[in-house]
Amino acid sequence: MEISKKPKGGESVYIKSLSLKNYRCYEKIDMEFNSEYTVLVGVNGAGKSTILDALATALGSYIAGFDGIASNGIARDDAHRKMYELGSRVDSEEQYPVEISAKCLIDEQEILWKRSLHSNDGRTHIRDAKKIMDYGMLLQDKVRAGDKGAILPLIAYYGTGRLYMQKRQKRKTDDETRFTRTTGYVDCLDSASNDKLMMRWFKQMTEIQIQEGVKIPELEVVKHAMGKCFSGAENTEDIAQFEYKMKTQEIEITYQKNGKKEKLPMRMLSDGLKITISMVADIAYRMAVLNPQLLDHILDETPGIVLIDEVDMHLHPEWQKRIMADLHYIFPKVQFIVTTHSPSVLANVTREHILLLEDGEIYMPQQATYGRDVSTILQQMMKVEVRPKKVLKIISDFYKFLSAEEYDRAKELLNELENILGSEDADVVQARVSYDLEQI
């Protein structure tokens, strides 16, 4: 398949499917993703983060087409292991080839590619990734020629270390930092945090804005994205204002809440707010660097693929409910693929946006999720009991004694249950009704 030689502005870009063979915990697995966003859910160790890492490795083939942008290959440690009993010991053997195959749709044109590793001392094979690499090289040529019509899709990965793990950078003064369009791909698939480059960009753009005395559209859209994110989380009366302060060299927030004007540095925010707003800022900043020619339409017209591990990390439950809707609203052309442990996240997305990982299988939930109560999501989808074991045993014993017509013992357990849960609890009400009916 030939890729169009003239990329269209704002074209759609998304991962349609992923197949893994002998990759970490998976001997073989295939999955398809929703074009808007997909939420991966499963118990710890089910392989959610593994899927994001595999996607990052697959997408590395695209950014490898750009000058000076590094991408990770498949490591020896990524090989799936099989255990064999040999006499009195267990032999662990790496399985090859390790294969990561992906299918991407770029403006309705389908690209299928594969990266593979064939031995523990080999290198990642890229010959089957030529089509996606050619697309990256095509865009690199367009950028080098100054083609304003070339829209560079955003690619980014945010891991669980995005708050505490800072990517080390070589020492470089602000004057030495030269931003080109492809700077938007620097460290884009490193799951650790790297906000130093973003802060240099904020400083440089603010200096230009002060010197020229006019607002710079690229800077304004990034600050606006941060403002929408903050205001959505805090229910402020208007969109919060974010400004880079040259004196303190940090970002300051101004907002109106309960009729009172508040102002504070971004570092003073809670971990949940700081993590998510920093991530939104990084997405928007990368968009602005990749496609500055889009000006006011950077957020609306930049397509992309963003991977987020534990999207609910440190978020207040109220914001967990709307985080996916907020991300999709702020970045409408970006495909998000995220993991979560939060039933609140799952209860606020439809089942078409969910992939459930269980016992090495991956599938869309059969039952509806949107609007379901958190307890039901926990029990049916996440296989987590919402009651302590002690309470569950009291409920079980109550019905056992009720069925055996041992009413005095059942009454004792009903009273104990009411003391623990309160008289208005649904299980207490149901138990009381069952007991009263037996007495008629």
GROMACS .gro file of C-alpha atoms in nm:
model
  440
    1MET     CA    1   0.000   0.000   0.000
    2GLU     CA    2   0.132   0.344  -0.092
    3ILE     CA    3   0.103   0.625   0.162
    4SER     CA    4  -0.035   0.950   0.024
    5LYS     CA    5   0.254   1.182  -0.066
    6LYS     CA    6   0.066   1.486   0.062
    7PRO     CA    7  -0.048   1.457   0.423
    8LYS     CA    8  -0.381   1.625   0.479
    9GLY     CA    9  -0.424   1.879   0.756
   10GLY     CA   10  -0.589   1.732   1.063
   11GLU     CA   11  -0.615   1.380   0.919
   12SER     CA   12  -0.719   1.102   1.157
   13VAL     CA   13  -0.452   0.873   1.301
   14TYR     CA   14  -0.526   0.582   1.531
   15ILE     CA   15  -0.415   0.232   1.625
   16LYS     CA   16  -0.676  -0.020   1.511
   17SER     CA   17  -0.527  -0.344   1.641
   18LEU     CA   18  -0.231  -0.503   1.817
   19SER     CA   19  -0.104  -0.862   1.814
   20LEU     CA   20   0.163  -0.998   2.047
   21LYS     CA   21   0.356  -1.323   2.023
   22ASN     CA   22   0.596  -1.441   2.295
   23TYR     CA   23   0.595  -1.094   2.450
   24ARG     CA   24   0.640  -1.093   2.829
   25CYS     CA   25   0.335  -1.254   2.994
   26TYR     CA   26   0.164  -1.323   2.662
   27GLU     CA   27   0.232  -1.629   2.449
   28LYS     CA   28  -0.017  -1.497   2.196
   29ILE     CA   29  -0.288  -1.233   2.215
   30ASP     CA   30  -0.482  -1.014   1.970
   31MET     CA   31  -0.690  -0.704   2.040
   32GLU     CA   32  -0.869  -0.417   1.869
   33PHE     CA   33  -0.902  -0.061   1.996
   34ASN     CA   34  -1.176   0.200   1.983
   35SER     CA   35  -1.080   0.492   1.760
   36GLU     CA   36  -1.167   0.748   2.034
   37TYR     CA   37  -1.034   0.584   2.349
   38THR     CA   38  -0.991   0.244   2.509
   39VAL     CA   39  -0.976   0.170   2.882
   40LEU     CA   40  -0.783  -0.145   2.978
   41VAL     CA   41  -0.888  -0.305   3.307
   42GLY     CA   42  -0.770  -0.613   3.495
   43VAL     CA   43  -0.615  -0.724   3.822
   44ASN     CA   44  -0.250  -0.645   3.897
   45GLY     CA   45  -0.028  -0.867   3.687
   46ALA     CA   46  -0.293  -0.914   3.417
   47GLY     CA   47  -0.071  -0.742   3.160
   48LYS     CA   48  -0.224  -0.395   3.120
   49SER     CA   49   0.107  -0.208   3.134
   50THR     CA   50   0.262  -0.472   2.908
   51ILE     CA   51   0.014  -0.378   2.635
   52LEU     CA   52   0.106  -0.009   2.667
   53ASP     CA   53   0.477  -0.093   2.652
   54ALA     CA   54   0.417  -0.303   2.340
   55LEU     CA   55   0.224  -0.018   2.178
   56ALA     CA   56   0.508   0.220   2.262
   57THR     CA   57   0.758  -0.017   2.100
   58ALA     CA   58   0.536  -0.047   1.792
   59LEU     CA   59   0.496   0.331   1.763
   60GLY     CA   60   0.872   0.367   1.797
   61SER     CA   61   0.892   0.255   1.434
   62TYR     CA   62   0.713   0.574   1.330
   63ILE     CA   63   0.931   0.818   1.525
   64ALA     CA   64   1.243   0.632   1.406
   65GLY     CA   65   1.177   0.798   1.070
   66PHE     CA   66   1.271   1.139   1.215
   67ASP     CA   67   1.621   1.280   1.250
   68GLY     CA   68   1.778   1.244   1.593
   69ILE     CA   69   1.472   1.087   1.761
   70ALA     CA   70   1.553   0.767   1.951
   71SER     CA   71   1.311   0.477   1.986
   72ASN     CA   72   1.326   0.162   2.196
   73GLY     CA   73   1.337  -0.184   2.045
   74ILE     CA   74   1.237  -0.522   2.189
   75ALA     CA   75   1.464  -0.617   2.478
   76ARG     CA   76   1.583  -0.965   2.570
   77ASP     CA   77   1.387  -0.936   2.896
   78ASP     CA   78   1.070  -0.896   2.687
   79ALA     CA   79   1.082  -1.259   2.571
   80HIS     CA   80   0.803  -1.480   2.705
   81ARG     CA   81   0.926  -1.765   2.922
   82LYS     CA   82   0.801  -2.122   2.942
   83MET     CA   83   0.870  -2.346   3.239
   84TYR     CA   84   0.964  -2.713   3.197
   85GLU     CA   85   1.003  -2.967   3.477
   86LEU     CA   86   1.334  -3.147   3.434
   87GLY     CA   87   1.408  -3.394   3.709
   88SER     CA   88   1.419  -3.209   4.040
   89ARG     CA   89   1.432  -2.860   3.893
   90VAL     CA   90   1.231  -2.629   3.670
   91ASP     CA   91   1.392  -2.502   3.351
   92SER     CA   92   1.294  -2.154   3.228
   93GLU     CA   93   1.330  -2.104   2.854
   94GLU     CA   94   1.292  -1.781   2.655
   95GLN     CA   95   1.055  -1.815   2.359
   96TYR     CA   96   1.136  -1.673   2.015
   97PRO     CA   97   1.053  -1.503   1.793
   98VAL     CA   98   0.912  -1.215   1.996
   99GLU     CA   99   0.671  -1.027   1.771
  100ILE     CA  100   0.476  -0.703   1.805
  101SER     CA  101   0.237  -0.644   1.514
  102ALA     CA  102   0.022  -0.332   1.484
  103LYS     CA  103  -0.233  -0.195   1.242
  104CYS     CA  104  -0.282   0.181   1.212
  105LEU     CA  105  -0.533   0.385   1.015
  106ILE     CA  106  -0.404   0.714   0.876
  107ASP     CA  107  -0.682   0.908   0.708
  108GLU     CA  108  -0.859   0.577   0.629
  109GLN     CA  109  -0.541   0.429   0.480
  110GLU     CA  110  -0.435   0.111   0.657
  111ILE     CA  111  -0.075   0.039   0.754
  112LEU     CA  112   0.026  -0.297   0.901
  113TRP     CA  113   0.375  -0.342   1.045
  114LYS     CA  114   0.574  -0.571   1.271
  115ARG     CA  115   0.879  -0.552   1.495
  116SER     CA  116   1.046  -0.876   1.603
  117LEU     CA  117   1.336  -1.023   1.797
  118HIS     CA  118   1.464  -1.367   1.697
  119SER     CA  119   1.728  -1.448   1.959
  120ASN     CA  120   1.854  -1.331   2.296
  121ASP     CA  121   2.167  -1.176   2.143
  122GLY     CA  122   1.994  -1.035   1.836
  123ARG     CA  123   1.861  -0.691   1.748
  124THR     CA  124   1.504  -0.584   1.681
  125HIS     CA  125   1.411  -0.653   1.319
  126ILE     CA  126   1.255  -0.354   1.145
  127ARG     CA  127   1.229  -0.475   0.786
  128ASP     CA  128   0.859  -0.551   0.839
  129ALA     CA  129   0.807  -0.198   0.977
  130LYS     CA  130   0.911  -0.023   0.656
  131LYS     CA  131   0.569   0.123   0.574
  132ILE     CA  132   0.527   0.308   0.902
  133MET     CA  133   0.893   0.419   0.898
  134ASP     CA  134   0.848   0.547   0.544
  135TYR     CA  135   0.553   0.754   0.664
  136GLY     CA  136   0.768   0.912   0.935
  137MET     CA  137   1.047   0.978   0.684
  138LEU     CA  138   0.796   1.132   0.443
  139LEU     CA  139   0.683   1.375   0.710
  140GLN     CA  140   1.045   1.448   0.805
  141ASP     CA  141   1.114   1.543   0.442
  142LYS     CA  142   0.807   1.768   0.441
  143VAL     CA  143   0.921   1.941   0.760
  144ARG     CA  144   1.272   1.986   0.622
  145ALA     CA  145   1.121   2.151   0.313
  146GLY     CA  146   0.912   2.389   0.527
  147ASP     CA  147   0.579   2.239   0.416
  148LYS     CA  148   0.309   2.404   0.628
  149GLY     CA  149   0.057   2.146   0.509
  150ALA     CA  150   0.241   1.864   0.684
  151ILE     CA  151   0.053   1.780   1.005
  152LEU     CA  152   0.264   1.581   1.250
  153PRO     CA  153   0.056   1.347   1.469
  154LEU     CA  154   0.120   1.355   1.842
  155ILE     CA  155   0.266   1.037   1.990
  156ALA     CA  156   0.311   1.015   2.369
  157TYR     CA  157   0.335   0.768   2.657
  158TYR     CA  158   0.277   0.859   3.023
  159GLY     CA  159   0.372   0.588   3.273
  160THR     CA  160   0.309   0.558   3.645
  161GLY     CA  161   0.640   0.732   3.719
  162ARG     CA  162   0.526   1.054   3.555
  163LEU     CA  163   0.523   1.245   3.887
  164TYR     CA  164   0.833   1.114   4.062
  165MET     CA  165   1.066   0.983   3.788
  166GLN     CA  166   1.233   1.272   3.610
  167LYS     CA  167   1.418   1.203   3.286
  168ARG     CA  168   1.779   1.316   3.310
  169GLN     CA  169   1.894   1.564   3.049
  170LYS     CA  170   2.231   1.698   2.951
  171ARG     CA  171   2.300   2.042   3.088
  172LYS     CA  172   2.195   2.303   2.840
  173THR     CA  173   2.123   2.671   2.885
  174ASP     CA  174   1.789   2.812   2.773
  175ASP     CA  175   1.962   3.002   2.494
  176GLU     CA  176   2.108   2.676   2.360
  177THR     CA  177   1.772   2.501   2.344
  178ARG     CA  178   1.654   2.526   1.986
  179PHE     CA  179   1.301   2.409   1.926
  180THR     CA  180   1.222   2.259   1.586
  181ARG     CA  181   0.897   2.088   1.493
  182THR     CA  182   1.039   1.744   1.560
  183THR     CA  183   1.140   1.847   1.914
  184GLY     CA  184   0.781   1.748   1.991
  185TYR     CA  185   0.892   1.384   1.961
  186VAL     CA  186   1.186   1.406   2.204
  187ASP     CA  187   1.132   1.147   2.481
  188CYS     CA  188   0.768   1.113   2.369
  189LEU     CA  189   0.766   0.735   2.429
  190ASP     CA  190   0.965   0.741   2.752
  191SER     CA  191   0.718   0.657   3.027
  192ALA     CA  192   0.914   0.867   3.281
  193SER     CA  193   0.840   1.235   3.319
  194ASN     CA  194   1.037   1.506   3.137
  195ASP     CA  195   0.893   1.850   3.198
  196LYS     CA  196   1.225   2.037   3.180
  197LEU     CA  197   1.204   2.078   2.802
  198MET     CA  198   0.842   2.192   2.831
  199MET     CA  199   0.935   2.453   3.092
  200ARG     CA  200   1.213   2.584   2.864
  201TRP     CA  201   0.955   2.620   2.589
  202PHE     CA  202   0.721   2.808   2.825
  203LYS     CA  203   1.005   3.044   2.919
  204GLN     CA  204   1.113   3.109   2.560
  205MET     CA  205   0.758   3.167   2.436
  206THR     CA  206   0.679   3.398   2.730
  207GLU     CA  207   0.995   3.601   2.659
  208ILE     CA  208   0.892   3.641   2.295
  209GLN     CA  209   0.540   3.740   2.400
  210ILE     CA  210   0.675   4.007   2.637
  211GLN     CA  211   0.924   4.141   2.381
  212GLU     CA  212   0.671   4.163   2.098
  213GLY     CA  213   0.382   4.278   2.315
  214VAL     CA  214   0.130   4.046   2.148
  215LYS     CA  215  -0.022   3.714   2.247
  216ILE     CA  216   0.129   3.409   2.078
  217PRO     CA  217  -0.148   3.168   1.967
  218GLU     CA  218   0.059   2.853   2.027
  219LEU     CA  219   0.131   2.953   2.387
  220GLU     CA  220  -0.227   3.062   2.450
  221VAL     CA  221  -0.380   2.732   2.337
  222VAL     CA  222  -0.149   2.537   2.568
  223LYS     CA  223  -0.244   2.755   2.865
  224HIS     CA  224  -0.611   2.728   2.765
  225ALA     CA  225  -0.591   2.347   2.766
  226MET     CA  226  -0.446   2.358   3.117
  227GLY     CA  227  -0.719   2.601   3.224
  228LYS     CA  228  -0.999   2.380   3.092
  229CYS     CA  229  -0.849   2.079   3.269
  230PHE     CA  230  -0.817   2.261   3.604
  231SER     CA  231  -1.160   2.421   3.585
  232GLY     CA  232  -1.324   2.090   3.501
  233ALA     CA  233  -1.167   1.930   3.807
  234GLU     CA  234  -1.225   2.215   4.053
  235ASN     CA  235  -1.562   2.341   3.921
  236THR     CA  236  -1.435   2.700   3.902
  237GLU     CA  237  -1.666   2.979   3.790
  238ASP     CA  238  -1.461   3.046   3.477
  239ILE     CA  239  -1.167   2.891   3.295
  240ALA     CA  240  -0.855   2.921   3.510
  241GLN     CA  241  -0.566   3.131   3.382
  242PHE     CA  242  -0.215   2.983   3.368
  243GLU     CA  243   0.088   3.209   3.331
  244TYR     CA  244   0.462   3.143   3.329
  245LYS     CA  245   0.627   3.386   3.572
  246MET     CA  246   0.974   3.499   3.465
  247LYS     CA  247   1.070   3.606   3.817
  248THR     CA  248   1.004   3.270   3.984
  249GLN     CA  249   1.041   3.059   3.666
  250GLU     CA  250   0.730   2.860   3.748
  251ILE     CA  251   0.369   2.844   3.634
  252GLU     CA  252   0.107   3.029   3.835
  253ILE     CA  253  -0.270   2.968   3.836
  254THR     CA  254  -0.542   3.230   3.881
  255TYR     CA  255  -0.905   3.124   3.919
  256GLN     CA  256  -1.241   3.230   4.061
  257LYS     CA  257  -1.424   3.002   4.305
  258ASN     CA  258  -1.714   3.077   4.540
  259GLY     CA  259  -1.693   3.443   4.443
  260LYS     CA  260  -1.330   3.466   4.553
  261LYS     CA  261  -1.024   3.513   4.333
  262GLU     CA  262  -0.747   3.263   4.409
  263LYS     CA  263  -0.385   3.260   4.295
  264LEU     CA  264  -0.120   2.994   4.360
  265PRO     CA  265   0.186   2.832   4.200
  266MET     CA  266   0.123   2.504   4.022
  267ARG     CA  267   0.363   2.320   4.255
  268MET     CA  268   0.115   2.379   4.539
  269LEU     CA  269  -0.156   2.165   4.376
  270SER     CA  270  -0.246   1.819   4.505
  271ASP     CA  271  -0.059   1.529   4.345
  272GLY     CA  272  -0.364   1.427   4.144
  273LEU     CA  273  -0.420   1.773   3.997
  274LYS     CA  274  -0.049   1.831   3.939
  275ILE     CA  275   0.000   1.497   3.761
  276THR     CA  276  -0.298   1.540   3.530
  277ILE     CA  277  -0.254   1.909   3.450
  278SER     CA  278   0.118   1.851   3.383
  279MET     CA  279   0.022   1.568   3.147
  280VAL     CA  280  -0.237   1.784   2.969
  281ALA     CA  281   0.023   2.063   2.944
  282ASP     CA  282   0.277   1.820   2.796
  283ILE     CA  283   0.028   1.692   2.538
  284ALA     CA  284  -0.070   2.046   2.437
  285TYR     CA  285   0.291   2.171   2.436
  286ARG     CA  286   0.400   1.884   2.210
  287MET     CA  287   0.111   1.962   1.976
  288ALA     CA  288   0.216   2.328   1.964
  289VAL     CA  289   0.577   2.237   1.884
  290LEU     CA  290   0.480   1.977   1.622
  291ASN     CA  291   0.222   2.194   1.445
  292PRO     CA  292   0.272   2.564   1.528
  293GLN     CA  293   0.122   2.660   1.191
  294LEU     CA  294  -0.223   2.553   1.315
  295LEU     CA  295  -0.226   2.849   1.558
  296ASP     CA  296  -0.564   2.866   1.737
  297HIS     CA  297  -0.662   2.523   1.599
  298ILE     CA  298  -0.369   2.325   1.740
  299LEU     CA  299  -0.582   2.133   1.992
  300ASP     CA  300  -0.871   2.074   1.752
  301GLU     CA  301  -0.671   1.974   1.446
  302THR     CA  302  -0.373   1.776   1.576
  303PRO     CA  303  -0.439   1.401   1.562
  304GLY     CA  304  -0.244   1.156   1.769
  305ILE     CA  305  -0.214   0.852   1.992
  306VAL     CA  306  -0.158   0.888   2.368
  307LEU     CA  307  -0.088   0.601   2.610
  308ILE     CA  308  -0.154   0.656   2.982
  309ASP     CA  309  -0.084   0.403   3.257
  310GLU     CA  310  -0.325   0.440   3.553
  311VAL     CA  311  -0.518   0.739   3.423
  312ASP     CA  312  -0.692   0.765   3.763
  313MET     CA  313  -0.364   0.798   3.957
  314HIS     CA  314  -0.414   1.016   4.268
  315LEU     CA  315  -0.735   1.166   4.128
  316HIS     CA  316  -1.031   1.252   4.352
  317PRO     CA  317  -1.319   1.006   4.285
  318GLU     CA  318  -1.533   1.290   4.148
  319TRP     CA  319  -1.273   1.367   3.880
  320GLN     CA  320  -1.220   0.998   3.807
  321LYS     CA  321  -1.577   0.997   3.678
  322ARG     CA  322  -1.506   1.255   3.409
  323ILE     CA  323  -1.137   1.220   3.328
  324MET     CA  324  -1.192   1.033   2.998
  325ALA     CA  325  -1.464   1.274   2.886
  326ASP     CA  326  -1.240   1.571   2.976
  327LEU     CA  327  -0.941   1.435   2.782
  328HIS     CA  328  -1.156   1.361   2.477
  329TYR     CA  329  -1.313   1.708   2.499
  330ILE     CA  330  -0.982   1.894   2.522
  331PHE     CA  331  -0.809   1.682   2.254
  332PRO     CA  332  -1.089   1.564   2.020
  333LYS     CA  333  -0.864   1.413   1.750
  334VAL     CA  334  -0.642   1.212   1.985
  335GLN     CA  335  -0.690   0.840   2.047
  336PHE     CA  336  -0.629   0.758   2.415
  337ILE     CA  337  -0.539   0.407   2.530
  338VAL     CA  338  -0.527   0.396   2.909
  339THR     CA  339  -0.525   0.157   3.204
  340THR     CA  340  -0.721   0.198   3.526
  341HIS     CA  341  -0.806   0.037   3.859
  342SER     CA  342  -1.096   0.273   3.918
  343PRO     CA  343  -1.458   0.151   3.900
  344SER     CA  344  -1.557   0.520   3.881
  345VAL     CA  345  -1.374   0.551   3.548
  346LEU     CA  346  -1.545   0.237   3.415
  347ALA     CA  347  -1.891   0.345   3.530
  348ASN     CA  348  -1.861   0.657   3.316
  349VAL     CA  349  -1.763   0.502   2.983
  350THR     CA  350  -1.960   0.266   2.761
  351ARG     CA  351  -1.855  -0.098   2.727
  352GLU     CA  352  -1.744  -0.033   2.366
  353HIS     CA  353  -1.457   0.168   2.514
  354ILE     CA  354  -1.342  -0.105   2.757
  355LEU     CA  355  -1.115  -0.408   2.718
  356LEU     CA  356  -1.110  -0.654   3.008
  357LEU     CA  357  -0.798  -0.866   3.070
  358GLU     CA  358  -0.851  -1.194   3.249
  359ASP     CA  359  -0.656  -1.523   3.249
  360GLY     CA  360  -0.452  -1.427   2.944
  361GLU     CA  361  -0.763  -1.334   2.743
  362ILE     CA  362  -0.883  -0.988   2.641
  363TYR     CA  363  -1.242  -0.900   2.554
  364MET     CA  364  -1.510  -0.635   2.564
  365PRO     CA  365  -1.743  -0.669   2.866
  366GLN     CA  366  -2.075  -0.833   2.782
  367GLN     CA  367  -2.273  -0.621   3.025
  368ALA     CA  368  -2.329  -0.247   3.007
  369THR     CA  369  -2.098  -0.034   3.220
  370TYR     CA  370  -2.205   0.326   3.168
  371GLY     CA  371  -2.420   0.448   3.456
  372ARG     CA  372  -2.377   0.130   3.664
  373ASP     CA  373  -2.311   0.172   4.034
  374VAL     CA  374  -1.954   0.131   4.154
  375SER     CA  375  -2.036  -0.173   4.369
  376THR     CA  376  -2.168  -0.364   4.067
  377ILE     CA  377  -1.861  -0.273   3.861
  378LEU     CA  378  -1.633  -0.392   4.142
  379GLN     CA  379  -1.811  -0.724   4.186
  380GLN     CA  380  -1.899  -0.821   3.829
  381MET     CA  381  -1.610  -0.680   3.629
  382MET     CA  382  -1.319  -0.641   3.869
  383LYS     CA  383  -1.404  -0.950   4.078
  384VAL     CA  384  -1.366  -0.754   4.401
  385GLU     CA  385  -1.602  -0.800   4.694
  386VAL     CA  386  -1.735  -0.467   4.820
  387ARG     CA  387  -1.799  -0.599   5.172
  388PRO     CA  388  -1.540  -0.719   5.426
  389LYS     CA  389  -1.530  -1.099   5.460
  390LYS     CA  390  -1.668  -1.075   5.814
  391VAL     CA  391  -1.980  -0.893   5.692
  392LEU     CA  392  -2.026  -1.133   5.400
  393LYS     CA  393  -2.014  -1.428   5.642
  394ILE     CA  394  -2.277  -1.268   5.869
  395ILE     CA  395  -2.508  -1.217   5.569
  396SER     CA  396  -2.450  -1.574   5.451
  397ASP     CA  397  -2.508  -1.722   5.799
  398PHE     CA  398  -2.822  -1.512   5.844
  399TYR     CA  399  -2.989  -1.664   5.538
  400LYS     CA  400  -2.864  -2.010   5.633
  401PHE     CA  401  -3.032  -1.989   5.976
  402LEU     CA  402  -3.342  -1.829   5.823
  403SER     CA  403  -3.378  -2.120   5.579
  404ALA     CA  404  -3.332  -2.367   5.868
  405GLU     CA  405  -3.607  -2.181   6.061
  406GLU     CA  406  -3.364  -2.102   6.343
  407TYR     CA  407  -3.524  -1.761   6.387
  408ASP     CA  408  -3.363  -1.664   6.718
  409ARG     CA  409  -3.013  -1.712   6.574
  410ALA     CA  410  -3.113  -1.535   6.252
  411LYS     CA  411  -3.247  -1.241   6.456
  412GLU     CA  412  -2.917  -1.213   6.646
  413LEU     CA  413  -2.725  -1.195   6.319
  414LEU     CA  414  -2.971  -0.941   6.176
  415ASN     CA  415  -2.916  -0.718   6.480
  416GLU     CA  416  -2.539  -0.758   6.448
  417LEU     CA  417  -2.556  -0.670   6.080
  418GLU     CA  418  -2.765  -0.360   6.153
  419ASN     CA  419  -2.515  -0.245   6.418
  420ILE     CA  420  -2.232  -0.270   6.166
  421LEU     CA  421  -2.399  -0.133   5.852
  422GLY     CA  422  -2.683   0.081   5.983
  423SER     CA  423  -3.057   0.036   5.937
  424GLU     CA  424  -3.068   0.201   5.592
  425ASP     CA  425  -2.816  -0.026   5.422
  426ALA     CA  426  -2.971  -0.213   5.127
  427ASP     CA  427  -2.858  -0.557   5.249
  428VAL     CA  428  -2.991  -0.486   5.599
  429VAL     CA  429  -3.328  -0.372   5.460
  430GLN     CA  430  -3.351  -0.684   5.242
  431ALA     CA  431  -3.257  -0.912   5.533
  432ARG     CA  432  -3.515  -0.748   5.758
  433VAL     CA  433  -3.789  -0.789   5.496
  434SER     CA  434  -3.693  -1.156   5.450
  435TYR     CA  435  -3.704  -1.212   5.826
  436ASP     CA  436  -4.043  -1.039   5.866
  437LEU     CA  437  -4.194  -1.242   5.581
  438GLU     CA  438  -4.083  -1.563   5.751
  439GLN     CA  439  -4.265  -1.455   6.067
  440ILE     CA  440  -4.603  -1.417   5.893
   0.00000   0.00000   0.00000
